[in-house]
mmCIF file of C-alpha atoms in Angstrom:
data_model
loop_
_atom_site.group_PDB
_atom_site.id
_atom_site.type_symbol
_atom_site.label_atom_id
_atom_site.label_comp_id
_atom_site.label_asym_id
_atom_site.label_seq_id
_atom_site.Cartn_x
_atom_site.Cartn_y
_atom_site.Cartn_z
ATOM 1 C CA UNK A 1 215.933 185.361 58.704
ATOM 2 C CA UNK A 2 216.323 181.707 59.591
ATOM 3 C CA UNK A 3 219.215 180.224 61.532
ATOM 4 C CA UNK A 4 222.418 180.018 59.477
ATOM 5 C CA UNK A 5 222.688 176.631 57.769
ATOM 6 C CA UNK A 6 219.132 175.656 58.675
ATOM 7 C CA UNK A 7 217.871 175.903 55.107
ATOM 8 C CA UNK A 8 215.100 178.316 56.152
ATOM 9 C CA UNK A 9 214.951 182.027 55.366
ATOM 10 C CA UNK A 10 212.334 184.753 55.647
ATOM 11 C CA UNK A 11 211.734 186.764 52.501
ATOM 12 C CA UNK A 12 209.370 189.630 53.150
ATOM 13 C CA UNK A 13 206.032 188.084 54.137
ATOM 14 C CA UNK A 14 206.987 184.562 53.120
ATOM 15 C CA UNK A 15 209.211 181.662 54.153
ATOM 16 C CA UNK A 16 211.592 179.909 51.807
ATOM 17 C CA UNK A 17 213.396 176.593 52.296
ATOM 18 C CA UNK A 18 216.648 175.680 50.578
ATOM 19 C CA UNK A 19 218.073 172.188 49.976
ATOM 20 C CA UNK A 20 220.320 170.319 47.568
ATOM 21 C CA UNK A 21 218.621 167.626 45.485
ATOM 22 C CA UNK A 22 220.308 165.620 42.715
ATOM 23 C CA UNK A 23 223.305 167.952 42.883
ATOM 24 C CA UNK A 24 221.202 171.083 42.403
ATOM 25 C CA UNK A 25 220.493 173.765 45.017
ATOM 26 C CA UNK A 26 216.731 174.304 45.133
ATOM 27 C CA UNK A 27 214.751 177.024 46.860
ATOM 28 C CA UNK A 28 211.012 176.748 47.382
ATOM 29 C CA UNK A 29 208.555 179.170 48.964
ATOM 30 C CA UNK A 30 206.146 177.524 51.385
ATOM 31 C CA UNK A 31 202.500 178.130 50.653
ATOM 32 C CA UNK A 32 199.011 177.061 51.699
ATOM 33 C CA UNK A 33 196.244 176.981 49.095
ATOM 34 C CA UNK A 34 198.429 179.004 46.730
ATOM 35 C CA UNK A 35 199.208 181.731 49.275
ATOM 36 C CA UNK A 36 202.676 182.225 50.835
ATOM 37 C CA UNK A 37 202.989 181.019 54.417
ATOM 38 C CA UNK A 38 203.465 184.103 56.656
ATOM 39 C CA UNK A 39 206.617 184.076 58.832
ATOM 40 C CA UNK A 40 204.952 183.694 62.227
ATOM 41 C CA UNK A 41 206.826 181.986 65.061
ATOM 42 C CA UNK A 42 204.720 178.827 64.661
ATOM 43 C CA UNK A 43 205.186 178.757 60.884
ATOM 44 C CA UNK A 44 208.929 179.207 61.201
ATOM 45 C CA UNK A 45 209.101 176.332 63.643
ATOM 46 C CA UNK A 46 207.168 174.214 61.128
ATOM 47 C CA UNK A 47 209.506 175.315 58.309
ATOM 48 C CA UNK A 48 212.574 174.200 60.263
ATOM 49 C CA UNK A 49 211.015 170.782 60.916
ATOM 50 C CA UNK A 50 210.096 170.496 57.238
ATOM 51 C CA UNK A 51 213.590 171.444 56.052
ATOM 52 C CA UNK A 52 215.127 168.860 58.390
ATOM 53 C CA UNK A 53 212.693 166.215 57.158
ATOM 54 C CA UNK A 54 213.509 167.000 53.511
ATOM 55 C CA UNK A 55 217.251 166.708 54.173
ATOM 56 C CA UNK A 56 216.705 163.388 55.956
ATOM 57 C CA UNK A 57 214.650 161.935 53.097
ATOM 58 C CA UNK A 58 217.175 163.132 50.509
ATOM 59 C CA UNK A 59 219.848 161.401 52.553
ATOM 60 C CA UNK A 60 217.963 158.094 52.485
ATOM 61 C CA UNK A 61 216.871 158.401 48.860
ATOM 62 C CA UNK A 62 213.139 158.602 49.573
ATOM 63 C CA UNK A 63 212.538 162.269 48.761
ATOM 64 C CA UNK A 64 209.931 163.225 46.152
ATOM 65 C CA UNK A 65 209.860 166.831 44.969
ATOM 66 C CA UNK A 66 206.301 166.509 43.692
ATOM 67 C CA UNK A 67 205.162 165.143 47.048
ATOM 68 C CA UNK A 68 206.339 168.267 48.911
ATOM 69 C CA UNK A 69 205.956 170.801 46.130
ATOM 70 C CA UNK A 70 203.214 169.673 43.677
ATOM 71 C CA UNK A 71 203.858 172.634 41.397
ATOM 72 C CA UNK A 72 207.099 170.935 40.358
ATOM 73 C CA UNK A 73 205.077 168.279 38.540
ATOM 74 C CA UNK A 74 206.243 164.683 38.234
ATOM 75 C CA UNK A 75 209.862 165.196 39.287
ATOM 76 C CA UNK A 76 210.237 162.305 41.752
ATOM 77 C CA UNK A 77 206.833 160.656 42.045
ATOM 78 C CA UNK A 78 205.551 160.432 45.639
ATOM 79 C CA UNK A 79 205.312 157.040 47.316
ATOM 80 C CA UNK A 80 201.620 156.240 47.752
ATOM 81 C CA UNK A 81 200.045 154.047 50.411
ATOM 82 C CA UNK A 82 199.282 151.453 47.741
ATOM 83 C CA UNK A 83 202.886 151.403 46.541
ATOM 84 C CA UNK A 84 204.159 151.160 50.103
ATOM 85 C CA UNK A 85 201.862 148.197 50.807
ATOM 86 C CA UNK A 86 203.109 146.410 47.678
ATOM 87 C CA UNK A 87 206.736 147.106 48.594
ATOM 88 C CA UNK A 88 206.161 145.832 52.127
ATOM 89 C CA UNK A 89 204.525 142.614 50.923
ATOM 90 C CA UNK A 90 207.358 141.979 48.464
ATOM 91 C CA UNK A 91 209.840 142.225 51.353
ATOM 92 C CA UNK A 92 208.128 139.497 53.424
ATOM 93 C CA UNK A 93 208.896 135.786 53.555
ATOM 94 C CA UNK A 94 205.432 134.285 53.908
ATOM 95 C CA UNK A 95 203.565 131.015 53.798
ATOM 96 C CA UNK A 96 201.053 130.743 50.945
ATOM 97 C CA UNK A 97 198.044 131.014 53.284
ATOM 98 C CA UNK A 98 199.481 134.048 55.064
ATOM 99 C CA UNK A 99 200.303 135.784 51.795
ATOM 100 C CA UNK A 100 196.705 135.322 50.630
ATOM 101 C CA UNK A 101 195.382 136.967 53.793
ATOM 102 C CA UNK A 102 197.794 139.881 53.469
ATOM 103 C CA UNK A 103 196.878 140.366 49.820
ATOM 104 C CA UNK A 104 193.209 140.587 50.779
ATOM 105 C CA UNK A 105 194.020 143.314 53.310
ATOM 106 C CA UNK A 106 196.064 145.239 50.739
ATOM 107 C CA UNK A 107 193.206 145.135 48.236
ATOM 108 C CA UNK A 108 190.922 146.589 50.895
ATOM 109 C CA UNK A 109 193.238 149.505 51.733
ATOM 110 C CA UNK A 110 193.928 150.354 48.103
ATOM 111 C CA UNK A 111 190.222 150.620 47.292
ATOM 112 C CA UNK A 112 188.936 152.072 50.584
ATOM 113 C CA UNK A 113 187.469 155.586 50.508
ATOM 114 C CA UNK A 114 189.300 157.778 53.006
ATOM 115 C CA UNK A 115 187.597 161.186 52.811
ATOM 116 C CA UNK A 116 184.318 162.893 51.905
ATOM 117 C CA UNK A 117 185.534 163.622 48.392
ATOM 118 C CA UNK A 118 185.784 159.895 47.628
ATOM 119 C CA UNK A 119 189.583 159.737 47.447
ATOM 120 C CA UNK A 120 191.080 156.247 47.646
ATOM 121 C CA UNK A 121 193.435 155.545 50.493
ATOM 122 C CA UNK A 122 195.755 153.619 48.177
ATOM 123 C CA UNK A 123 196.342 156.770 46.099
ATOM 124 C CA UNK A 124 197.203 158.899 49.135
ATOM 125 C CA UNK A 125 200.914 159.841 49.365
ATOM 126 C CA UNK A 126 202.402 158.067 52.374
ATOM 127 C CA UNK A 127 203.590 161.346 53.841
ATOM 128 C CA UNK A 128 200.009 162.718 53.764
ATOM 129 C CA UNK A 129 198.343 159.693 55.375
ATOM 130 C CA UNK A 130 196.536 160.666 58.568
ATOM 131 C CA UNK A 131 195.095 158.702 61.450
ATOM 132 C CA UNK A 132 191.643 159.971 60.463
ATOM 133 C CA UNK A 133 192.083 158.604 56.915
ATOM 134 C CA UNK A 134 192.400 155.104 58.350
ATOM 135 C CA UNK A 135 189.336 155.521 60.569
ATOM 136 C CA UNK A 136 187.281 156.882 57.662
ATOM 137 C CA UNK A 137 188.299 153.937 55.471
ATOM 138 C CA UNK A 138 187.228 151.465 58.151
ATOM 139 C CA UNK A 139 183.962 153.324 58.738
ATOM 140 C CA UNK A 140 183.137 152.929 55.048
ATOM 141 C CA UNK A 141 182.829 149.161 55.620
ATOM 142 C CA UNK A 142 180.761 148.820 58.822
ATOM 143 C CA UNK A 143 179.990 145.146 58.130
ATOM 144 C CA UNK A 144 183.600 144.027 58.613
ATOM 145 C CA UNK A 145 184.006 141.808 61.659
ATOM 146 C CA UNK A 146 186.241 142.943 64.491
ATOM 147 C CA UNK A 147 188.707 140.167 63.694
ATOM 148 C CA UNK A 148 188.937 141.230 60.033
ATOM 149 C CA UNK A 149 189.402 144.885 61.003
ATOM 150 C CA UNK A 150 192.292 143.955 63.291
ATOM 151 C CA UNK A 151 193.907 141.828 60.596
ATOM 152 C CA UNK A 152 193.608 144.610 58.021
ATOM 153 C CA UNK A 153 194.940 147.293 60.374
ATOM 154 C CA UNK A 154 197.860 145.053 61.332
ATOM 155 C CA UNK A 155 198.964 144.848 57.693
ATOM 156 C CA UNK A 156 198.740 148.617 57.169
ATOM 157 C CA UNK A 157 200.545 149.273 60.445
ATOM 158 C CA UNK A 158 203.422 146.990 59.484
ATOM 159 C CA UNK A 159 203.713 148.582 56.035
ATOM 160 C CA UNK A 160 203.941 152.013 57.622
ATOM 161 C CA UNK A 161 206.497 150.755 60.143
ATOM 162 C CA UNK A 162 208.676 149.855 57.175
ATOM 163 C CA UNK A 163 208.184 153.382 55.793
ATOM 164 C CA UNK A 164 209.361 154.798 59.132
ATOM 165 C CA UNK A 165 212.378 152.464 59.154
ATOM 166 C CA UNK A 166 213.214 153.604 55.610
ATOM 167 C CA UNK A 167 212.979 157.250 56.764
ATOM 168 C CA UNK A 168 210.154 157.899 54.285
ATOM 169 C CA UNK A 169 207.941 159.242 57.099
ATOM 170 C CA UNK A 170 208.881 160.415 60.597
ATOM 171 C CA UNK A 171 206.107 158.606 62.513
ATOM 172 C CA UNK A 172 203.590 155.849 61.907
ATOM 173 C CA UNK A 173 200.057 157.293 61.478
ATOM 174 C CA UNK A 174 198.516 153.852 62.090
ATOM 175 C CA UNK A 175 200.201 153.103 65.419
ATOM 176 C CA UNK A 176 197.420 154.712 67.486
ATOM 177 C CA UNK A 177 194.516 152.896 65.776
ATOM 178 C CA UNK A 178 192.899 150.870 68.549
ATOM 179 C CA UNK A 179 192.025 147.208 68.196
ATOM 180 C CA UNK A 180 188.407 146.449 67.368
ATOM 181 C CA UNK A 181 186.511 144.416 69.926
ATOM 182 C CA UNK A 182 185.375 140.990 68.858
ATOM 183 C CA UNK A 183 184.310 137.850 70.616
ATOM 184 C CA UNK A 184 185.845 134.624 69.421
ATOM 185 C CA UNK A 185 183.053 132.133 68.735
ATOM 186 C CA UNK A 186 182.897 129.095 70.974
ATOM 187 C CA UNK A 187 183.851 125.725 69.485
ATOM 188 C CA UNK A 188 180.854 123.961 67.976
ATOM 189 C CA UNK A 189 181.658 120.237 68.185
ATOM 190 C CA UNK A 190 179.550 117.340 67.027
ATOM 191 C CA UNK A 191 178.174 115.049 69.704
ATOM 192 C CA UNK A 192 179.498 111.507 69.895
ATOM 193 C CA UNK A 193 176.196 110.285 68.410
ATOM 194 C CA UNK A 194 176.449 112.743 65.511
ATOM 195 C CA UNK A 195 180.035 111.710 64.817
ATOM 196 C CA UNK A 196 179.051 108.039 64.698
ATOM 197 C CA UNK A 197 176.139 108.839 62.361
ATOM 198 C CA UNK A 198 178.424 110.705 59.964
ATOM 199 C CA UNK A 199 180.941 107.847 59.864
ATOM 200 C CA UNK A 200 178.157 105.300 59.290
ATOM 201 C CA UNK A 201 176.543 107.353 56.510
ATOM 202 C CA UNK A 202 179.844 107.825 54.690
ATOM 203 C CA UNK A 203 180.550 104.103 55.018
ATOM 204 C CA UNK A 204 177.214 103.357 53.350
ATOM 205 C CA UNK A 205 177.423 105.900 50.529
ATOM 206 C CA UNK A 206 181.065 106.460 49.579
ATOM 207 C CA UNK A 207 184.271 104.554 48.822
ATOM 208 C CA UNK A 208 185.924 103.120 51.930
ATOM 209 C CA UNK A 209 188.801 105.671 51.994
ATOM 210 C CA UNK A 210 186.299 108.489 52.622
ATOM 211 C CA UNK A 211 184.828 106.823 55.721
ATOM 212 C CA UNK A 212 188.341 105.889 56.885
ATOM 213 C CA UNK A 213 189.424 109.487 56.549
ATOM 214 C CA UNK A 214 186.529 111.028 58.454
ATOM 215 C CA UNK A 215 186.724 108.459 61.248
ATOM 216 C CA UNK A 216 190.437 109.193 61.522
ATOM 217 C CA UNK A 217 189.650 112.915 61.725
ATOM 218 C CA UNK A 218 187.027 112.484 64.436
ATOM 219 C CA UNK A 219 189.330 110.357 66.597
ATOM 220 C CA UNK A 220 192.679 112.169 66.218
ATOM 221 C CA UNK A 221 191.710 115.845 66.015
ATOM 222 C CA UNK A 222 194.270 116.575 63.295
ATOM 223 C CA UNK A 223 193.809 119.818 61.391
ATOM 224 C CA UNK A 224 192.610 119.338 57.817
ATOM 225 C CA UNK A 225 195.946 120.514 56.420
ATOM 226 C CA UNK A 226 197.793 118.068 58.682
ATOM 227 C CA UNK A 227 195.640 115.100 57.713
ATOM 228 C CA UNK A 228 196.053 115.925 54.018
ATOM 229 C CA UNK A 229 199.836 116.086 54.437
ATOM 230 C CA UNK A 230 200.214 112.912 56.527
ATOM 231 C CA UNK A 231 202.656 110.365 55.048
ATOM 232 C CA UNK A 232 202.777 106.653 55.802
ATOM 233 C CA UNK A 233 206.383 106.923 56.934
ATOM 234 C CA UNK A 234 205.154 109.157 59.771
ATOM 235 C CA UNK A 235 202.730 106.475 61.015
ATOM 236 C CA UNK A 236 203.827 103.787 63.494
ATOM 237 C CA UNK A 237 200.972 101.287 63.665
ATOM 238 C CA UNK A 238 202.887 98.921 65.931
ATOM 239 C CA UNK A 239 203.777 101.711 68.334
ATOM 240 C CA UNK A 240 200.266 103.194 68.047
ATOM 241 C CA UNK A 241 201.346 106.740 67.344
ATOM 242 C CA UNK A 242 202.088 109.097 64.455
ATOM 243 C CA UNK A 243 204.257 112.150 63.907
ATOM 244 C CA UNK A 244 202.628 115.369 62.712
ATOM 245 C CA UNK A 245 205.184 117.656 61.096
ATOM 246 C CA UNK A 246 203.928 118.489 57.594
ATOM 247 C CA UNK A 247 200.796 119.913 55.977
ATOM 248 C CA UNK A 248 199.188 120.765 52.638
ATOM 249 C CA UNK A 249 197.912 124.356 52.565
ATOM 250 C CA UNK A 250 196.210 125.853 49.481
ATOM 251 C CA UNK A 251 197.671 123.134 47.295
ATOM 252 C CA UNK A 252 201.231 123.561 48.578
ATOM 253 C CA UNK A 253 202.890 120.841 50.652
ATOM 254 C CA UNK A 254 205.185 122.151 53.359
ATOM 255 C CA UNK A 255 207.362 120.436 55.921
ATOM 256 C CA UNK A 256 205.914 122.207 58.925
ATOM 257 C CA UNK A 257 202.586 122.583 60.692
ATOM 258 C CA UNK A 258 200.539 125.703 61.459
ATOM 259 C CA UNK A 259 202.417 126.189 64.739
ATOM 260 C CA UNK A 260 205.813 125.221 63.252
ATOM 261 C CA UNK A 261 206.106 122.545 65.944
ATOM 262 C CA UNK A 262 206.173 118.797 65.300
ATOM 263 C CA UNK A 263 204.157 116.645 67.690
ATOM 264 C CA UNK A 264 203.519 112.993 68.390
ATOM 265 C CA UNK A 265 199.865 111.907 68.448
ATOM 266 C CA UNK A 266 198.967 108.737 70.317
ATOM 267 C CA UNK A 267 196.472 106.614 68.402
ATOM 268 C CA UNK A 268 193.345 105.332 70.128
ATOM 269 C CA UNK A 269 191.648 102.141 68.913
ATOM 270 C CA UNK A 270 189.263 103.946 66.518
ATOM 271 C CA UNK A 271 191.989 105.959 64.803
ATOM 272 C CA UNK A 272 194.208 102.878 64.643
ATOM 273 C CA UNK A 273 191.432 100.804 63.068
ATOM 274 C CA UNK A 274 190.764 103.485 60.426
ATOM 275 C CA UNK A 275 194.458 103.544 59.479
ATOM 276 C CA UNK A 276 194.698 99.768 59.285
ATOM 277 C CA UNK A 277 191.720 99.684 56.914
ATOM 278 C CA UNK A 278 193.288 102.464 54.853
ATOM 279 C CA UNK A 279 196.578 100.613 54.319
ATOM 280 C CA UNK A 280 195.348 98.536 51.396
ATOM 281 C CA UNK A 281 194.133 101.645 49.552
ATOM 282 C CA UNK A 282 197.206 103.878 49.622
ATOM 283 C CA UNK A 283 200.218 102.439 51.410
ATOM 284 C CA UNK A 284 201.709 100.908 48.272
ATOM 285 C CA UNK A 285 200.536 103.633 45.875
ATOM 286 C CA UNK A 286 201.690 106.898 47.348
ATOM 287 C CA UNK A 287 203.510 108.516 50.245
ATOM 288 C CA UNK A 288 200.269 110.107 51.465
ATOM 289 C CA UNK A 289 197.942 108.218 53.779
ATOM 290 C CA UNK A 290 194.788 109.838 52.399
ATOM 291 C CA UNK A 291 194.142 110.464 48.708
ATOM 292 C CA UNK A 292 191.157 111.733 46.762
ATOM 293 C CA UNK A 293 189.687 108.357 45.643
ATOM 294 C CA UNK A 294 188.308 109.896 42.456
ATOM 295 C CA UNK A 295 191.733 110.696 41.048
ATOM 296 C CA UNK A 296 194.235 108.865 43.248
ATOM 297 C CA UNK A 297 195.934 112.189 44.016
ATOM 298 C CA UNK A 298 196.638 113.982 47.319
ATOM 299 C CA UNK A 299 193.934 116.305 48.599
ATOM 300 C CA UNK A 300 195.097 119.838 47.802
ATOM 301 C CA UNK A 301 192.363 121.821 49.537
ATOM 302 C CA UNK A 302 189.281 121.142 51.629
ATOM 303 C CA UNK A 303 186.690 122.552 49.234
ATOM 304 C CA UNK A 304 186.620 119.461 47.007
ATOM 305 C CA UNK A 305 186.110 117.122 49.978
ATOM 306 C CA UNK A 306 183.498 119.409 51.495
ATOM 307 C CA UNK A 307 181.377 119.728 48.355
ATOM 308 C CA UNK A 308 181.607 116.124 47.185
ATOM 309 C CA UNK A 309 181.282 114.256 50.484
ATOM 310 C CA UNK A 310 180.854 116.330 53.635
ATOM 311 C CA UNK A 311 177.960 118.613 52.733
ATOM 312 C CA UNK A 312 175.839 115.853 51.075
ATOM 313 C CA UNK A 313 176.292 113.673 54.163
ATOM 314 C CA UNK A 314 175.046 116.321 56.567
ATOM 315 C CA UNK A 315 172.087 117.035 54.299
ATOM 316 C CA UNK A 316 171.100 113.363 54.168
ATOM 317 C CA UNK A 317 171.278 113.158 57.948
ATOM 318 C CA UNK A 318 169.340 116.410 58.413
ATOM 319 C CA UNK A 319 172.183 117.612 60.587
ATOM 320 C CA UNK A 320 173.029 121.254 61.316
ATOM 321 C CA UNK A 321 175.987 122.307 59.185
ATOM 322 C CA UNK A 322 179.418 122.658 60.723
ATOM 323 C CA UNK A 323 182.663 122.651 58.739
ATOM 324 C CA UNK A 324 184.978 119.611 58.684
ATOM 325 C CA UNK A 325 187.379 121.477 60.985
ATOM 326 C CA UNK A 326 184.889 120.875 63.785
ATOM 327 C CA UNK A 327 185.939 117.231 63.873
ATOM 328 C CA UNK A 328 188.959 118.639 65.741
ATOM 329 C CA UNK A 329 186.704 120.320 68.313
ATOM 330 C CA UNK A 330 184.763 117.080 68.596
ATOM 331 C CA UNK A 331 187.848 115.063 69.530
ATOM 332 C CA UNK A 332 188.947 117.718 72.034
ATOM 333 C CA UNK A 333 185.606 117.611 73.834
ATOM 334 C CA UNK A 334 185.488 113.799 73.691
ATOM 335 C CA UNK A 335 188.804 113.675 75.531
ATOM 336 C CA UNK A 336 187.684 116.168 78.144
ATOM 337 C CA UNK A 337 184.348 114.492 78.769
ATOM 338 C CA UNK A 338 186.243 111.235 79.250
ATOM 339 C CA UNK A 339 188.150 112.862 82.110
ATOM 340 C CA UNK A 340 191.541 113.204 80.396
ATOM 341 C CA UNK A 341 193.818 115.957 81.688
ATOM 342 C CA UNK A 342 193.877 119.263 79.761
ATOM 343 C CA UNK A 343 197.685 119.115 79.527
ATOM 344 C CA UNK A 344 197.556 115.748 77.718
ATOM 345 C CA UNK A 345 194.710 116.877 75.452
ATOM 346 C CA UNK A 346 196.535 120.084 74.521
ATOM 347 C CA UNK A 347 199.668 118.118 73.621
ATOM 348 C CA UNK A 348 197.685 115.782 71.358
ATOM 349 C CA UNK A 349 196.127 118.706 69.476
ATOM 350 C CA UNK A 350 199.289 120.787 69.233
ATOM 351 C CA UNK A 351 197.981 123.597 71.449
ATOM 352 C CA UNK A 352 199.627 125.327 74.352
ATOM 353 C CA UNK A 353 197.887 124.445 77.611
ATOM 354 C CA UNK A 354 196.858 128.093 78.017
ATOM 355 C CA UNK A 355 195.207 128.220 74.597
ATOM 356 C CA UNK A 356 193.533 124.852 75.125
ATOM 357 C CA UNK A 357 192.063 125.961 78.455
ATOM 358 C CA UNK A 358 190.850 129.214 76.952
ATOM 359 C CA UNK A 359 189.254 127.470 73.954
ATOM 360 C CA UNK A 360 187.620 124.514 75.702
ATOM 361 C CA UNK A 361 186.886 125.886 79.177
ATOM 362 C CA UNK A 362 183.195 125.050 78.767
ATOM 363 C CA UNK A 363 183.941 121.312 78.604
ATOM 364 C CA UNK A 364 186.799 121.020 81.075
ATOM 365 C CA UNK A 365 184.587 120.137 84.034
ATOM 366 C CA UNK A 366 182.960 117.323 82.092
ATOM 367 C CA UNK A 367 179.937 116.050 84.023
ATOM 368 C CA UNK A 368 180.816 118.081 87.115
ATOM 369 C CA UNK A 369 178.656 121.015 85.997
ATOM 370 C CA UNK A 370 175.501 118.919 86.026
ATOM 371 C CA UNK A 371 176.379 117.595 89.467
ATOM 372 C CA UNK A 372 176.953 121.079 90.854
ATOM 373 C CA UNK A 373 173.719 122.408 89.385
ATOM 374 C CA UNK A 374 171.913 119.392 90.819
ATOM 375 C CA UNK A 375 173.083 120.406 94.279
ATOM 376 C CA UNK A 376 171.632 123.882 93.765
ATOM 377 C CA UNK A 377 168.332 122.461 92.538
ATOM 378 C CA UNK A 378 168.194 120.248 95.620
ATOM 379 C CA UNK A 379 168.618 123.282 97.822
ATOM 380 C CA UNK A 380 165.919 125.190 95.918
ATOM 381 C CA UNK A 381 163.335 122.386 96.050
ATOM 382 C CA UNK A 382 160.374 122.803 98.456
ATOM 383 C CA UNK A 383 160.595 120.944 101.776
ATOM 384 C CA UNK A 384 159.908 117.289 101.356
ATOM 385 C CA UNK A 385 160.645 117.351 97.636
ATOM 386 C CA UNK A 386 164.424 117.592 97.713
ATOM 387 C CA UNK A 387 166.267 115.524 95.143
ATOM 388 C CA UNK A 388 169.621 113.896 95.329
ATOM 389 C CA UNK A 389 172.597 115.911 94.037
ATOM 390 C CA UNK A 390 172.926 115.477 90.305
ATOM 391 C CA UNK A 391 169.231 114.604 89.835
ATOM 392 C CA UNK A 392 166.575 117.200 89.119
ATOM 393 C CA UNK A 393 163.067 116.150 90.089
#
């Protein structure tokens, strides 16, 4: 017999648990593959844990009779992984761009195959989700990048953390999934010559506001969303600076940047000249500095600019494709190659110094790398043929 009040009792060669659900005392015999669970010491220990878990879930209103005892049919439908993911997402306060990324992860988990029988992970009851189910689902998509895997796992982990907090499951089966290794690609900036060619080509082929915009981008390093959201009232031409504190992301204007930190950007002569030329086009028409000249409306997303202006320009110039975001990398490397301090550069771009150093370490030494390598080449040169440091013969 089980301990008094434990809800577990031995009946012949079987184990029965007892609990009160919806005001009714229920007794259920534990079984495996249709056969009663024998009352061994290990099985009794399991039965006591199960009975305690059932009482806890009844207490918190998350108990499903069908989840624990399928023979009872649809009395209390079990919470599935897919349902839990939807419930978790509905409980979040998210930016539009973040919500889109989370929704993509949820679609993956709902459709992912998690066992050899082809079962979908989204249909798996939360209580039955195993660590191996998650690994199998990820293995079914070997082409996913390490970064995408980590993003997807993060969403599932957080959804299961909510299930633990709600007492729907005792532990999080995703907590031990290790992060996938991935190498962040290096910035791929345009050279100063390439940047000048792009500005010149746009000046020759498109309305003036397009060339003004891309020159501004190359010489301020603003993110695309920040440049789309820039208002004239945030620009101080006399003081030669502007305030970045708003953005347009996926068609939605918001009064904060990606890092949720406003920053002041000092304007160099090229950025200042582009803004002064732009004044006559938009300052009296709209709050936004840059508008789509085809419709006189704010840019809502980058795709329209990329397809109509950016991609044709690079094709005409025979230039290797890089996205418009790389104008930001270009300005960062311009500043570094000019000998400006990393702390100042990071502040202009809205980075922490640590992140800036990690991202642009390759360019921080500026021309010093060539000088140092020149010294090595001088030492390696045969006698009588040594070159001066910084010059390779």
